[in-house]
Short mmCIF file of C-alpha atoms in Angstrom, two decimals:
data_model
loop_
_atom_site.label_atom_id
_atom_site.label_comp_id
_atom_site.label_asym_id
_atom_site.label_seq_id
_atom_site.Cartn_x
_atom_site.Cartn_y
_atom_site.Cartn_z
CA UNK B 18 0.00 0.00 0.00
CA UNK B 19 1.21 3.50 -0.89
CA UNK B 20 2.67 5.37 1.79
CA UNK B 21 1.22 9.32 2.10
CA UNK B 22 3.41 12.40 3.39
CA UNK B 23 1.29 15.72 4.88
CA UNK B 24 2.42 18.68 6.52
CA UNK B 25 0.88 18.24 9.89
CA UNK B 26 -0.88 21.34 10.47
CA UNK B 27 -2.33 24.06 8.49
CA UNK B 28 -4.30 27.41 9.36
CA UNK B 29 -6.69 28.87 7.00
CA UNK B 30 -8.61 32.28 7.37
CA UNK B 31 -12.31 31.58 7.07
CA UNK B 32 -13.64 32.18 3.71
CA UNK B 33 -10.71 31.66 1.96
CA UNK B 34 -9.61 28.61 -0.14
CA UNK B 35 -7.45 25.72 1.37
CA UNK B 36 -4.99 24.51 0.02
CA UNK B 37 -3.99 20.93 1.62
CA UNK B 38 -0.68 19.01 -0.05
CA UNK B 39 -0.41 15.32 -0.09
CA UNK B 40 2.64 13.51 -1.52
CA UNK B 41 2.55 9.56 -2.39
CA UNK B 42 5.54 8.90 -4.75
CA UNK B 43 5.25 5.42 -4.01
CA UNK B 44 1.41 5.01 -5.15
CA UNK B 45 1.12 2.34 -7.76
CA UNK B 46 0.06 3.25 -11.59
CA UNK B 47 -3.85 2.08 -10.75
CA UNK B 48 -3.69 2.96 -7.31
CA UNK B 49 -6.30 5.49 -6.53
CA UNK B 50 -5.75 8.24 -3.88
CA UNK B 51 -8.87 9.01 -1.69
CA UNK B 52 -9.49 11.97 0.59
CA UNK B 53 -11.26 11.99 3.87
CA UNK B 54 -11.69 14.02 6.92
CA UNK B 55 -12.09 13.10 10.70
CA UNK B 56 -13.69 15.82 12.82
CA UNK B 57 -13.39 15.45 16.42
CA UNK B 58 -14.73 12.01 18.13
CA UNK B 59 -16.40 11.45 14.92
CA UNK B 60 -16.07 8.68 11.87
CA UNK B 61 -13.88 9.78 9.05
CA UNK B 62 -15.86 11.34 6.38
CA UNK B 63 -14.99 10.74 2.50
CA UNK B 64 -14.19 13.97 0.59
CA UNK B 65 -13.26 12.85 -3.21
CA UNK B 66 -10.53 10.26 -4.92
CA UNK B 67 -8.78 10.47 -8.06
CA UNK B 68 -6.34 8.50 -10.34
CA UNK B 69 -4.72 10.89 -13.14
CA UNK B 70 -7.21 13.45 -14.14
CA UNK B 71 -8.22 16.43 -11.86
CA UNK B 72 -11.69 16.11 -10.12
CA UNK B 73 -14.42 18.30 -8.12
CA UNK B 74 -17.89 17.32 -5.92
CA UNK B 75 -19.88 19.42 -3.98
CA UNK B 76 -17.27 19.75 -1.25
CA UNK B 77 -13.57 20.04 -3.21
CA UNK B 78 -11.34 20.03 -5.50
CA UNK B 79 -8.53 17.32 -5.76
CA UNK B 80 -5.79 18.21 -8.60
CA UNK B 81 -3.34 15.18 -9.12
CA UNK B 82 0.09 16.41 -10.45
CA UNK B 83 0.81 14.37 -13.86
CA UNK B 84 3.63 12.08 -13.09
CA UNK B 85 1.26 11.23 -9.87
CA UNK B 86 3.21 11.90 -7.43
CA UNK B 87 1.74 14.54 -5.40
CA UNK B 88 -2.03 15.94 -4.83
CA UNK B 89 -3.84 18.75 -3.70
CA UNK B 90 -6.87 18.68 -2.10
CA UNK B 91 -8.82 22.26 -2.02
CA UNK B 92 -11.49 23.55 -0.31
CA UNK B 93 -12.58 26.62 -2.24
CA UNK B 94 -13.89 28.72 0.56
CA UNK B 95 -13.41 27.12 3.92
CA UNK B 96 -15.65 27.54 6.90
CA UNK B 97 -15.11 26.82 10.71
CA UNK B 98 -16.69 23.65 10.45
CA UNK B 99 -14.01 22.46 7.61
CA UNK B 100 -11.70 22.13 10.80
CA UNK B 101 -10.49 18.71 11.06
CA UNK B 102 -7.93 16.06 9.88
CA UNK B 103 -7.30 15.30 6.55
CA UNK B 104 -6.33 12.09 5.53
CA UNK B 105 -4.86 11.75 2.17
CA UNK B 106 -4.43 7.90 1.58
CA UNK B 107 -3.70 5.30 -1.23
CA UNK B 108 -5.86 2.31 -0.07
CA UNK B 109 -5.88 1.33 3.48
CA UNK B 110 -3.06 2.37 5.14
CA UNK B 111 -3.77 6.15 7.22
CA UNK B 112 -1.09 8.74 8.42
CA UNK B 113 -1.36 11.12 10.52
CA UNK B 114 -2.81 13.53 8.56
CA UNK B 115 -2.98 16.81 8.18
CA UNK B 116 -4.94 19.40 11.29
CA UNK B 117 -6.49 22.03 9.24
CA UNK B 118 -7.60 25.03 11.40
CA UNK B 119 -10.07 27.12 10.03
CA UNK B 120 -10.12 30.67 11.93
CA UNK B 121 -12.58 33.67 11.39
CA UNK R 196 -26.88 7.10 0.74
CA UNK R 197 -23.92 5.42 1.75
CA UNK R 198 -24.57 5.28 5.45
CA UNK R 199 -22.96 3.10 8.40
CA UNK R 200 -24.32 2.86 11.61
CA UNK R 201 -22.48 1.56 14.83
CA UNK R 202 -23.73 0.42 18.29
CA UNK R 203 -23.44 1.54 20.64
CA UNK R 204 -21.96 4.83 20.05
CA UNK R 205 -19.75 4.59 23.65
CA UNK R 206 -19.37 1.52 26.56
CA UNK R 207 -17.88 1.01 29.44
CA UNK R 208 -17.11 -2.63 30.72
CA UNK R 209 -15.40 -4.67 33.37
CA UNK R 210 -11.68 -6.04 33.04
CA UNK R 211 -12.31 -9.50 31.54
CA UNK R 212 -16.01 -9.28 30.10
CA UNK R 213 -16.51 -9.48 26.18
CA UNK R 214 -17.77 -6.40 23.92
CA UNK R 215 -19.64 -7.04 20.84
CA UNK R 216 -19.74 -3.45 18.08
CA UNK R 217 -22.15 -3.76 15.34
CA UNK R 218 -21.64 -1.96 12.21
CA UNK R 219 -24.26 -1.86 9.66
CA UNK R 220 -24.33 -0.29 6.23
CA UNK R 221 -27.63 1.24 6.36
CA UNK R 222 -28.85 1.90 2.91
CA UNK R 223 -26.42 -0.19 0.73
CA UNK R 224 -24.95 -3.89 0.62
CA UNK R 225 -21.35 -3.92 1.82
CA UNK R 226 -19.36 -7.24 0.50
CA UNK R 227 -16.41 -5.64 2.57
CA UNK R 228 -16.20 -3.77 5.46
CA UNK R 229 -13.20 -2.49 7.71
CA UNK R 230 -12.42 -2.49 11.45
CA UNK R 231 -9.84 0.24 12.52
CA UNK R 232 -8.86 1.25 16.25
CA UNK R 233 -7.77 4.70 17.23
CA UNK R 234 -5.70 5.96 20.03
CA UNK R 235 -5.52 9.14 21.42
CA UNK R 236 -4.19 11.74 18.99
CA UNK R 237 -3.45 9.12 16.96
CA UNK R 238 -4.21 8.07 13.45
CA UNK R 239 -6.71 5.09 12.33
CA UNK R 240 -4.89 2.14 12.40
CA UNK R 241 -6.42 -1.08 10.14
CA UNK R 242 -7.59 -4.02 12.61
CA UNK R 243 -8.60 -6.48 9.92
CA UNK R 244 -10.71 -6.57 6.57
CA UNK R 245 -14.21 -8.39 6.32
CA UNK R 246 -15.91 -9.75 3.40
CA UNK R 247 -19.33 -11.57 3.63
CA UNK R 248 -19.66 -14.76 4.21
CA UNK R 249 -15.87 -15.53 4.30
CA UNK R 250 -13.53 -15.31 7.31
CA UNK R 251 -11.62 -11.95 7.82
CA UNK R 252 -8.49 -10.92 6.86
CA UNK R 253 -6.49 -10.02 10.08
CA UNK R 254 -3.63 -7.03 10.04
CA UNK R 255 -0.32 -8.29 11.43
CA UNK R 256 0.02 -8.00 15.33
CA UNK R 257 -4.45 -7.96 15.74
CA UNK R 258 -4.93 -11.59 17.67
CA UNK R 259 -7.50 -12.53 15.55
CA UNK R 260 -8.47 -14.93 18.85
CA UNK R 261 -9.66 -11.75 20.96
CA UNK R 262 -10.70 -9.56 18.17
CA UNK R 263 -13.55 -11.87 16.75
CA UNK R 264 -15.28 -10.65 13.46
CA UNK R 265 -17.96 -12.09 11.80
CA UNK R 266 -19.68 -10.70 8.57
CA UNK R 267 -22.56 -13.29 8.10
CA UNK R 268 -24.96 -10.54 5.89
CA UNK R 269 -24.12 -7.63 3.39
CA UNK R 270 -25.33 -5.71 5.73
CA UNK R 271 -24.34 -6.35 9.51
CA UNK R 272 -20.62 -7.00 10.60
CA UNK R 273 -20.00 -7.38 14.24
CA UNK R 274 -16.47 -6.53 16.15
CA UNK R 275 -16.27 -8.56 19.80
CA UNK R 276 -13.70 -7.63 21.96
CA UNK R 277 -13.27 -10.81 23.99
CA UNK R 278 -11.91 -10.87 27.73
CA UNK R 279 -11.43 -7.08 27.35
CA UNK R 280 -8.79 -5.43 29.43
CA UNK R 281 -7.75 -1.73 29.74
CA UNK R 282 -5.33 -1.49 27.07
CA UNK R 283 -8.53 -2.34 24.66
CA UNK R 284 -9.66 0.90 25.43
CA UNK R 285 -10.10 3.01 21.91
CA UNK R 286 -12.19 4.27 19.65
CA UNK R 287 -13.43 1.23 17.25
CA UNK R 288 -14.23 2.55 13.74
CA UNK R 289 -15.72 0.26 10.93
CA UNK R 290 -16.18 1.39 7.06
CA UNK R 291 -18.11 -0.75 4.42
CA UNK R 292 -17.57 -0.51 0.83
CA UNK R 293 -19.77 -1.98 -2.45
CA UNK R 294 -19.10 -3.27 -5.69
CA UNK R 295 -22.24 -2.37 -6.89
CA UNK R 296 -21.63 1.83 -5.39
CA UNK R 297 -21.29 3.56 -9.10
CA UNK R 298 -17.89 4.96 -6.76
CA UNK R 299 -14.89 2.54 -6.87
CA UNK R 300 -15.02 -0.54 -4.68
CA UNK R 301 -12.39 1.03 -2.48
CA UNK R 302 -14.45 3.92 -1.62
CA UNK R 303 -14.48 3.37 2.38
CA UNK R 304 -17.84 4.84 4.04
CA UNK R 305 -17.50 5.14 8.11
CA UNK R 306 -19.50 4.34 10.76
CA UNK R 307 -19.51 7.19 13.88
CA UNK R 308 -17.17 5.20 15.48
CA UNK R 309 -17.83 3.35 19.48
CA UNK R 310 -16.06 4.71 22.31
CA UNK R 311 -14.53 1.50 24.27
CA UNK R 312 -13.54 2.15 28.19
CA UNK R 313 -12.28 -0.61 30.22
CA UNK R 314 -11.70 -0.38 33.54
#
């Protein structure tokens, strides 16, 4: 299983777009990366996935670099209840994610 | 859609008694579903992986013995913590997935998650 690399924390100003990094060099040519959040106490909470080509929902944006190696999962204008963890995974195997703090 | 239930939602048990966690996938059929445990500030970490009707797929280092699992419909998987002591204590999360979800097969769905405290 591919191994995932975030920054552990992040702020964000409310309102404003976040920007959330993910690198998994090691992610396998049909390995899809999935995105999902964990807010306090609570079940994680599945954003988007993606394989090569860019994709959006309701709730973000995930932009996969070409050679696959890195991602970027955006929220385009956060709000104080986007404060969480962010898991950026390749299968089944979680890190530690990445605290986004949304502030006003 | 895609919604897991888990009961209960929080218990609290005596050093040595067994804890059975349901996890149901309320408005889909799940062929797999997944049983992490969670520390304190810590991340999810994979307990085993459950398909129906087939015996589960432990992660290295889960005692398969005291962590019993049993998937016997595509709906209902049950976690029992046997002879439960107070390093058990965690929070027990399950996912389910479907073939048949339009979303990949891998697409993980989670449950709320049960509280475990043994004293």
């Amino acid at each position: 299983d591919a191994k995932t690399t975030q920054p552990t924390s992040m702020d964000c100003a409310e309102g404003r777009a976040a920007n959330l990094p993910c690198n998994h060099s090691t992610i396998s040519g049909n390995e899809y990366v999935y995105w999902y959040r964990q807010i306090h106490s609570q079940g994680p909470q599945y954003i988007i996935h993606g394989l090569k080509n860019n994709e959006t929902n309701e709730m973000a944006s995930l932009i996969i670099t070409e050679d696959r190696k890195s991602s970027t999962l955006i929220l385009p204008h956060a709000t104080l209840r986007d404060t969480a963890v962010y898991y950026c995974i390749g299968k089944l195997v979680f890190g530690a994610g990445t605290i986004l703090r949304v502030k006003s | 859609g895609a919604v897991v239930s888990q009961h209960p939602s929080r218990v609290i048990c005596k050093s040595g008694t067994s804890v059975k966690i349901e996890c149901r996938s309320l408005d889909f059929q799940a062929t797999t579903m997944f049983w992490y445990r969670q520390f304190p500030k810590q991340s999810l970490m994979l307990m085993a992986t459950s398909n129906e009707g087939s015996k589960a797929t432990y992660e290295q280092g889960v005692e398969k013995d005291k962590f019993l699992i049993n998937h016997a419909s595509l709906t209902l998987s049950t976690l029992t913590v046997t002879s439960a002591h107070p390093e058990d204590s965690s929070f027990y999360i399950c996912s389910a997935s479907s073939p048949l979800d339009h979303q990949l097969p891998e697409t993980q769905y989670f449950g709320p998650g049960t509280r475990l405290l043994v004293l």
